[in-house]
Amino acid sequence: MASLSVALNLSTPRPSLLHSPSPPSLKFSPVHNTSRRLALFQLGIALPQTQLFNAEASKLLAAEGNTTKAATAGNITRESTSFTEVDAMDWVKNDNRRILHFVYSVGDLDKTIKFYTECMGMKLLRKRDIPEDRYTNAFLGYGPEESNVTVELTYNYGVNKYDIGTGFGHFGIAVEDVAKTVDLVKAKGGKVTREPGPVTNGSTVIAMIEDPNGYNFELLERGPTPEPLCQVMLRVGDLDRSINFYKKAFGMELLRKRDNPEYKYTNAIMGYGPEDKNAVLKLTYNYGVTEYDKGNGYTQIALSTDNVYKSAEAIKLFGGKIIREPGPLPGINTKITACLDPDGWKLVFVDNIDFLRELE
């Protein structure tokens, strides 16, 4: 599959423009031949979501939208999406949604693939090199993309390190024997940051390991599951606000919530089904902390929807910020929309039918 990154492609990492008095210029890559298969969900390689607030980036996104409209005029009719909050809540409740990809950038793709496959038991599902745009994508997971969540890794030529920031927490992997997995990681030269043991104030055995790029992975001891790639943890500044947003705009359920006053944090688990069978979003609120540095390594979550236009309207109604208006990507017909949640975390919705077509 060709990449969403054809819309916004950067060959070098960029600091957050919110903290840069003299932001670097952004450039568009040319639209590529439609025969290229989509390497989905990397809308802006090495581009942290905070950059999208920059005025210049906004102009470029607008230019991209104009290109899309011109290319598809007369061929695609945009649906009417004016509806009330009641309509939006009904739509979100009945939409066909699931988490598709966790997307982030890595500095050594081959080393990362080796670590994920040999230490964590993932499979390399596909790999795509785009030399003209100076990046490579690799998709790894525990099952086919049609049914399972995958990680989408992006290697940008010549970029060997990223700032992970303080907002991203970890990815979660369910394993049947945490101690055995930790021993394997150590034998392969991996870094263990928390030895196996019960979770704080609980009985679930966990451990923490670090991949070659500095991303943390929590190993959770569970029985067999259809989705071992089971969670991503992000830190938020207002937990109740985030829970409300993901309930209303994304149709997720609050599966559980636990306060840990001794350690001054609260966790909320959000998702589309039981966490022992589905990937979930783990939101963490640290007492008194309202803002985090998001870095430029972790990029976004990609999710499925039956209608990107209605999904975008729901996001707008319930407090999200649309950063890529819904519609087909330039040169192809895959429809997407991208947004920021109230904390600035980026998410992308992809049309279900278009997604399956691009996997063919």
Short mmCIF file of C-alpha atoms in Angstrom, two decimals:
data_model
loop_
_atom_site.label_atom_id
_atom_site.label_comp_id
_atom_site.label_asym_id
_atom_site.label_seq_id
_atom_site.Cartn_x
_atom_site.Cartn_y
_atom_site.Cartn_z
CA MET A 1 0.00 0.00 0.00
CA ALA A 2 1.25 3.54 -0.74
CA SER A 3 1.37 5.84 2.25
CA LEU A 4 -0.77 8.56 3.70
CA SER A 5 2.59 10.20 4.06
CA VAL A 6 2.55 11.16 0.41
CA ALA A 7 0.36 14.01 1.59
CA LEU A 8 2.90 15.34 4.10
CA ASN A 9 6.42 13.88 4.02
CA LEU A 10 9.44 15.13 5.90
CA SER A 11 12.87 13.56 5.63
CA THR A 12 14.20 14.97 8.90
CA PRO A 13 12.71 15.15 12.41
CA ARG A 14 11.20 18.47 13.39
CA PRO A 15 10.96 20.03 16.84
CA SER A 16 7.51 21.02 18.02
CA LEU A 17 6.58 24.30 16.40
CA LEU A 18 4.80 25.33 19.58
CA HIS A 19 8.25 25.62 21.12
CA SER A 20 10.16 26.92 18.13
CA PRO A 21 10.33 30.67 17.48
CA SER A 22 11.54 30.06 13.95
CA PRO A 23 9.73 26.98 12.64
CA PRO A 24 11.23 25.15 9.66
CA SER A 25 9.41 25.23 6.36
CA LEU A 26 7.23 22.28 5.39
CA LYS A 27 7.10 20.83 1.91
CA PHE A 28 4.69 18.62 0.08
CA SER A 29 5.77 15.52 -1.70
CA PRO A 30 4.31 15.03 -5.15
CA VAL A 31 1.20 12.90 -5.54
CA HIS A 32 2.22 9.44 -6.68
CA ASN A 33 0.81 7.00 -9.15
CA THR A 34 -2.38 5.35 -7.90
CA SER A 35 -0.90 1.91 -8.54
CA ARG A 36 1.23 2.28 -5.42
CA ARG A 37 -0.34 0.35 -2.58
CA LEU A 38 -1.13 2.50 0.45
CA ALA A 39 1.12 2.20 3.48
CA LEU A 40 -1.72 3.66 5.51
CA PHE A 41 -1.90 6.04 8.41
CA GLN A 42 1.36 7.96 8.39
CA LEU A 43 -0.20 11.35 7.64
CA GLY A 44 2.98 13.37 8.09
CA ILE A 45 6.05 11.23 8.70
CA ALA A 46 8.22 12.53 11.55
CA LEU A 47 5.66 15.29 12.05
CA PRO A 48 4.54 15.62 15.68
CA GLN A 49 0.91 16.53 16.08
CA THR A 50 1.77 19.82 17.74
CA GLN A 51 3.27 21.06 14.49
CA LEU A 52 -0.13 20.97 12.89
CA PHE A 53 -1.14 24.04 14.86
CA ASN A 54 1.44 26.04 12.95
CA ALA A 55 0.01 28.52 10.47
CA GLU A 56 2.24 27.39 7.64
CA ALA A 57 1.26 23.76 8.13
CA SER A 58 -2.38 24.84 8.12
CA LYS A 59 -1.88 26.57 4.77
CA LEU A 60 -0.28 23.45 3.35
CA LEU A 61 -3.10 21.26 4.60
CA ALA A 62 -5.54 23.64 2.97
CA ALA A 63 -3.58 23.45 -0.27
CA GLU A 64 -3.70 19.67 -0.08
CA GLY A 65 -7.46 19.84 0.36
CA ASN A 66 -7.79 22.06 -2.69
CA THR A 67 -5.72 19.60 -4.71
CA THR A 68 -7.96 16.78 -3.60
CA LYS A 69 -11.12 18.64 -4.55
CA ALA A 70 -9.76 19.54 -7.96
CA ALA A 71 -8.64 15.99 -8.64
CA THR A 72 -11.97 14.48 -7.67
CA ALA A 73 -14.42 17.08 -8.95
CA GLY A 74 -17.28 15.42 -10.77
CA ASN A 75 -16.31 11.98 -9.52
CA ILE A 76 -16.95 12.10 -5.78
CA THR A 77 -19.99 13.60 -4.12
CA ARG A 78 -19.42 14.68 -0.56
CA GLU A 79 -22.19 13.62 1.80
CA SER A 80 -24.22 16.10 3.72
CA THR A 81 -23.00 15.91 7.31
CA SER A 82 -25.05 18.53 9.13
CA PHE A 83 -26.55 16.81 12.11
CA THR A 84 -27.30 17.43 15.76
CA GLU A 85 -25.52 16.06 18.80
CA VAL A 86 -28.27 13.48 19.16
CA ASP A 87 -27.72 12.39 15.55
CA ALA A 88 -23.97 12.31 16.15
CA MET A 89 -24.25 10.19 19.28
CA ASP A 90 -26.51 7.75 17.48
CA TRP A 91 -24.05 7.55 14.57
CA VAL A 92 -21.03 7.01 16.81
CA LYS A 93 -22.85 4.31 18.77
CA ASN A 94 -23.71 2.34 15.63
CA ASP A 95 -20.58 2.95 13.55
CA ASN A 96 -18.32 -0.03 12.79
CA ARG A 97 -15.09 0.96 14.53
CA ARG A 98 -11.91 -0.68 15.74
CA ILE A 99 -8.28 0.28 16.31
CA LEU A 100 -6.21 -0.47 13.21
CA HIS A 101 -2.64 0.77 13.72
CA PHE A 102 -0.36 2.35 16.29
CA VAL A 103 1.99 4.60 14.29
CA TYR A 104 5.46 5.81 15.28
CA SER A 105 8.94 6.48 13.93
CA VAL A 106 12.10 4.48 14.60
CA GLY A 107 15.79 5.14 14.04
CA ASP A 108 16.90 1.64 13.05
CA LEU A 109 14.21 -0.29 11.23
CA ASP A 110 16.02 -3.60 10.80
CA LYS A 111 17.11 -3.70 14.44
CA THR A 112 13.58 -2.86 15.57
CA ILE A 113 12.01 -5.55 13.39
CA LYS A 114 14.49 -8.09 14.73
CA PHE A 115 13.67 -7.14 18.32
CA TYR A 116 9.91 -7.28 17.81
CA THR A 117 9.94 -10.61 15.99
CA GLU A 118 12.54 -12.40 18.12
CA CYS A 119 11.72 -11.00 21.56
CA MET A 120 8.01 -10.26 21.39
CA GLY A 121 6.84 -12.81 18.85
CA MET A 122 5.40 -10.37 16.30
CA LYS A 123 5.28 -11.15 12.61
CA LEU A 124 6.50 -8.83 9.87
CA LEU A 125 3.32 -8.51 7.82
CA ARG A 126 4.66 -6.25 5.09
CA LYS A 127 7.39 -3.74 4.37
CA ARG A 128 7.47 -0.95 1.81
CA ASP A 129 10.39 1.21 0.78
CA ILE A 130 9.65 4.58 -0.84
CA PRO A 131 13.12 5.81 -1.93
CA GLU A 132 11.85 8.88 -3.78
CA ASP A 133 10.39 10.14 -0.50
CA ARG A 134 13.26 8.77 1.60
CA TYR A 135 11.32 6.59 4.02
CA THR A 136 10.39 2.96 4.66
CA ASN A 137 7.31 1.54 6.40
CA ALA A 138 7.05 -1.80 8.17
CA PHE A 139 3.86 -3.31 9.58
CA LEU A 140 4.11 -5.86 12.39
CA GLY A 141 1.58 -7.63 14.57
CA TYR A 142 0.12 -10.92 15.72
CA GLY A 143 -2.44 -11.45 12.98
CA PRO A 144 -3.66 -10.14 9.61
CA GLU A 145 -4.44 -6.45 9.32
CA GLU A 146 -7.99 -7.26 8.28
CA SER A 147 -8.71 -8.39 11.84
CA ASN A 148 -5.81 -7.45 14.13
CA VAL A 149 -4.08 -4.33 15.36
CA THR A 150 -0.59 -3.67 14.02
CA VAL A 151 2.28 -1.31 14.69
CA GLU A 152 3.26 0.83 11.72
CA LEU A 153 6.94 1.69 11.95
CA THR A 154 8.42 4.47 9.87
CA TYR A 155 12.10 4.88 9.15
CA ASN A 156 13.08 8.23 7.61
CA TYR A 157 16.37 8.00 5.76
CA GLY A 158 19.24 9.35 7.83
CA VAL A 159 17.19 9.95 10.99
CA ASN A 160 18.45 7.66 13.74
CA LYS A 161 16.88 9.16 16.83
CA TYR A 162 13.56 10.67 17.92
CA ASP A 163 12.33 12.55 20.96
CA ILE A 164 9.65 10.37 22.53
CA GLY A 165 8.58 13.12 24.90
CA THR A 166 6.87 12.81 28.29
CA GLY A 167 3.28 12.30 27.14
CA PHE A 168 3.61 8.89 25.52
CA GLY A 169 3.63 6.09 28.07
CA HIS A 170 3.92 2.61 26.59
CA PHE A 171 2.47 -0.07 24.37
CA GLY A 172 1.03 -3.18 25.99
CA ILE A 173 1.73 -6.80 24.97
CA ALA A 174 -0.19 -9.73 26.48
CA VAL A 175 2.00 -12.80 27.02
CA GLU A 176 1.32 -16.11 28.74
CA ASP A 177 4.57 -16.09 30.74
CA VAL A 178 6.06 -12.70 31.59
CA ALA A 179 9.16 -14.09 33.30
CA LYS A 180 9.98 -16.28 30.32
CA THR A 181 9.58 -13.35 27.92
CA VAL A 182 11.81 -11.17 30.10
CA ASP A 183 14.49 -13.88 30.11
CA LEU A 184 14.33 -13.97 26.31
CA VAL A 185 14.64 -10.19 26.08
CA LYS A 186 17.70 -10.27 28.33
CA ALA A 187 19.25 -13.10 26.30
CA LYS A 188 18.84 -11.03 23.15
CA GLY A 189 20.50 -8.04 24.77
CA GLY A 190 17.27 -6.11 25.38
CA LYS A 191 16.70 -3.65 28.21
CA VAL A 192 14.37 -4.55 31.11
CA THR A 193 13.23 -1.52 33.08
CA ARG A 194 10.89 -3.33 35.51
CA GLU A 195 11.37 -6.92 36.59
CA PRO A 196 8.35 -9.28 36.57
CA GLY A 197 5.98 -8.83 39.49
CA PRO A 198 2.40 -7.92 40.45
CA VAL A 199 1.05 -4.59 39.27
CA THR A 200 0.66 -1.88 41.93
CA ASN A 201 -2.36 -2.67 44.14
CA GLY A 202 -3.25 -5.66 41.97
CA SER A 203 -2.39 -9.24 41.12
CA THR A 204 -1.65 -9.12 37.38
CA VAL A 205 2.00 -9.93 36.73
CA ILE A 206 3.72 -7.35 34.54
CA ALA A 207 7.17 -6.27 33.45
CA MET A 208 8.51 -3.32 31.48
CA ILE A 209 10.98 -3.51 28.62
CA GLU A 210 12.44 -0.91 26.28
CA ASP A 211 12.79 -1.38 22.54
CA PRO A 212 15.93 -0.26 20.62
CA ASN A 213 14.40 3.19 20.05
CA GLY A 214 13.47 3.90 23.67
CA TYR A 215 9.76 3.07 23.41
CA ASN A 216 8.45 1.29 26.50
CA PHE A 217 6.45 -1.93 26.30
CA GLU A 218 4.48 -3.31 29.22
CA LEU A 219 4.26 -7.09 29.28
CA LEU A 220 1.01 -8.31 30.86
CA GLU A 221 0.59 -11.93 31.88
CA ARG A 222 -2.67 -13.29 30.43
CA GLY A 223 -4.04 -16.44 28.92
CA PRO A 224 -4.39 -16.92 25.17
CA THR A 225 -5.93 -13.90 23.47
CA PRO A 226 -6.89 -13.03 19.89
CA GLU A 227 -5.17 -9.65 20.29
CA PRO A 228 -1.79 -9.74 22.09
CA LEU A 229 -1.02 -6.15 20.99
CA CYS A 230 -3.41 -5.00 23.65
CA GLN A 231 -2.96 -1.33 24.54
CA VAL A 232 -1.34 2.04 24.14
CA MET A 233 -0.95 4.31 27.16
CA LEU A 234 -1.09 8.10 26.77
CA ARG A 235 -0.95 10.73 29.49
CA VAL A 236 -3.68 13.37 29.65
CA GLY A 237 -4.20 16.58 31.57
CA ASP A 238 -7.90 16.22 32.41
CA LEU A 239 -9.06 12.62 32.74
CA ASP A 240 -12.80 13.28 32.98
CA ARG A 241 -12.64 15.50 29.89
CA SER A 242 -10.78 12.80 27.97
CA ILE A 243 -13.16 10.03 29.04
CA ASN A 244 -16.13 12.13 27.97
CA PHE A 245 -14.52 12.92 24.61
CA TYR A 246 -13.65 9.33 23.75
CA LYS A 247 -17.10 8.15 24.81
CA LYS A 248 -18.98 10.69 22.73
CA ALA A 249 -16.71 11.35 19.74
CA PHE A 250 -15.20 7.87 19.39
CA GLY A 251 -17.88 5.62 20.83
CA MET A 252 -15.47 3.93 23.22
CA GLU A 253 -16.63 2.40 26.49
CA LEU A 254 -15.07 3.17 29.84
CA LEU A 255 -14.04 -0.39 30.67
CA ARG A 256 -12.57 0.44 34.06
CA LYS A 257 -11.06 3.26 36.07
CA ARG A 258 -8.65 3.02 38.98
CA ASP A 259 -7.34 5.75 41.24
CA ASN A 260 -3.96 5.29 42.92
CA PRO A 261 -3.73 8.13 45.46
CA GLU A 262 -0.61 6.65 47.06
CA TYR A 263 1.25 7.20 43.78
CA LYS A 264 -0.83 10.22 42.71
CA TYR A 265 -2.22 8.98 39.40
CA THR A 266 -5.44 7.61 37.92
CA ASN A 267 -5.86 5.23 34.99
CA ALA A 268 -8.87 4.86 32.71
CA ILE A 269 -9.19 2.04 30.18
CA MET A 270 -11.21 2.89 27.06
CA GLY A 271 -12.07 0.60 24.18
CA TYR A 272 -14.53 -1.13 21.87
CA GLY A 273 -14.75 -4.40 23.74
CA PRO A 274 -13.31 -6.44 26.63
CA GLU A 275 -9.62 -5.68 27.12
CA ASP A 276 -8.69 -9.36 27.16
CA LYS A 277 -9.87 -9.64 23.55
CA ASN A 278 -9.31 -6.15 22.10
CA ALA A 279 -6.70 -3.43 21.95
CA VAL A 280 -7.55 -0.58 24.30
CA LEU A 281 -6.55 3.01 25.02
CA LYS A 282 -5.12 3.52 28.50
CA LEU A 283 -5.37 7.12 29.67
CA THR A 284 -3.26 8.18 32.64
CA TYR A 285 -3.73 11.33 34.70
CA ASN A 286 -0.90 12.32 37.04
CA TYR A 287 -2.14 14.55 39.84
CA GLY A 288 -1.59 18.21 39.04
CA VAL A 289 0.01 17.69 35.62
CA THR A 290 -2.01 19.25 32.80
CA GLU A 291 0.45 19.37 29.88
CA TYR A 292 3.06 17.05 28.39
CA ASP A 293 5.76 17.23 25.74
CA LYS A 294 4.65 14.92 22.92
CA GLY A 295 8.03 14.75 21.20
CA ASN A 296 8.28 13.72 17.56
CA GLY A 297 8.48 9.93 17.71
CA TYR A 298 5.02 8.63 18.53
CA THR A 299 2.60 9.78 15.83
CA GLN A 300 -1.01 8.58 16.04
CA ILE A 301 -3.68 5.91 16.34
CA ALA A 302 -5.54 4.87 13.18
CA LEU A 303 -9.12 3.66 13.51
CA SER A 304 -11.80 2.40 11.14
CA THR A 305 -15.17 3.96 10.35
CA ASP A 306 -18.02 3.43 7.93
CA ASN A 307 -18.17 7.16 7.12
CA VAL A 308 -15.32 9.63 7.61
CA TYR A 309 -17.60 12.63 7.00
CA LYS A 310 -20.01 11.79 9.81
CA SER A 311 -17.14 10.80 12.08
CA ALA A 312 -15.51 14.20 11.50
CA GLU A 313 -18.74 15.99 12.35
CA ALA A 314 -19.05 14.04 15.58
CA ILE A 315 -15.47 14.94 16.51
CA LYS A 316 -16.18 18.63 15.95
CA LEU A 317 -19.38 18.50 18.01
CA PHE A 318 -17.73 16.79 20.97
CA GLY A 319 -14.62 18.89 21.40
CA GLY A 320 -12.04 17.54 18.96
CA LYS A 321 -10.08 19.51 16.38
CA ILE A 322 -10.12 18.40 12.74
CA ILE A 323 -6.67 18.82 11.21
CA ARG A 324 -7.42 17.03 7.95
CA GLU A 325 -10.91 17.50 6.54
CA PRO A 326 -12.64 14.26 5.54
CA GLY A 327 -12.24 13.13 1.95
CA PRO A 328 -10.14 11.01 -0.42
CA LEU A 329 -6.39 11.28 -0.46
CA PRO A 330 -4.83 12.98 -3.49
CA GLY A 331 -4.47 10.59 -6.41
CA ILE A 332 -6.38 7.75 -4.72
CA ASN A 333 -9.87 7.14 -3.36
CA THR A 334 -9.09 6.12 0.20
CA LYS A 335 -11.10 8.43 2.42
CA ILE A 336 -9.67 9.60 5.73
CA THR A 337 -10.02 12.34 8.30
CA ALA A 338 -7.53 13.32 11.00
CA CYS A 339 -8.12 15.03 14.32
CA LEU A 340 -6.60 16.01 17.65
CA ASP A 341 -8.18 15.07 20.95
CA PRO A 342 -8.45 17.69 23.75
CA ASP A 343 -4.85 16.96 24.80
CA GLY A 344 -3.47 17.22 21.26
CA TRP A 345 -3.05 13.48 20.59
CA LYS A 346 -3.56 12.71 16.92
CA LEU A 347 -5.99 10.13 15.56
CA VAL A 348 -6.95 9.20 12.01
CA PHE A 349 -10.20 7.63 10.83
CA VAL A 350 -10.05 5.50 7.66
CA ASP A 351 -13.01 4.30 5.62
CA ASN A 352 -13.62 0.60 6.25
CA ILE A 353 -14.26 -0.40 2.64
CA ASP A 354 -11.34 1.63 1.33
CA PHE A 355 -9.03 0.11 3.95
CA LEU A 356 -9.90 -3.46 2.98
CA ARG A 357 -9.55 -2.58 -0.71
CA GLU A 358 -6.06 -1.24 -0.13
CA LEU A 359 -5.01 -4.50 1.55
CA GLU A 360 -5.86 -6.50 -1.57
#
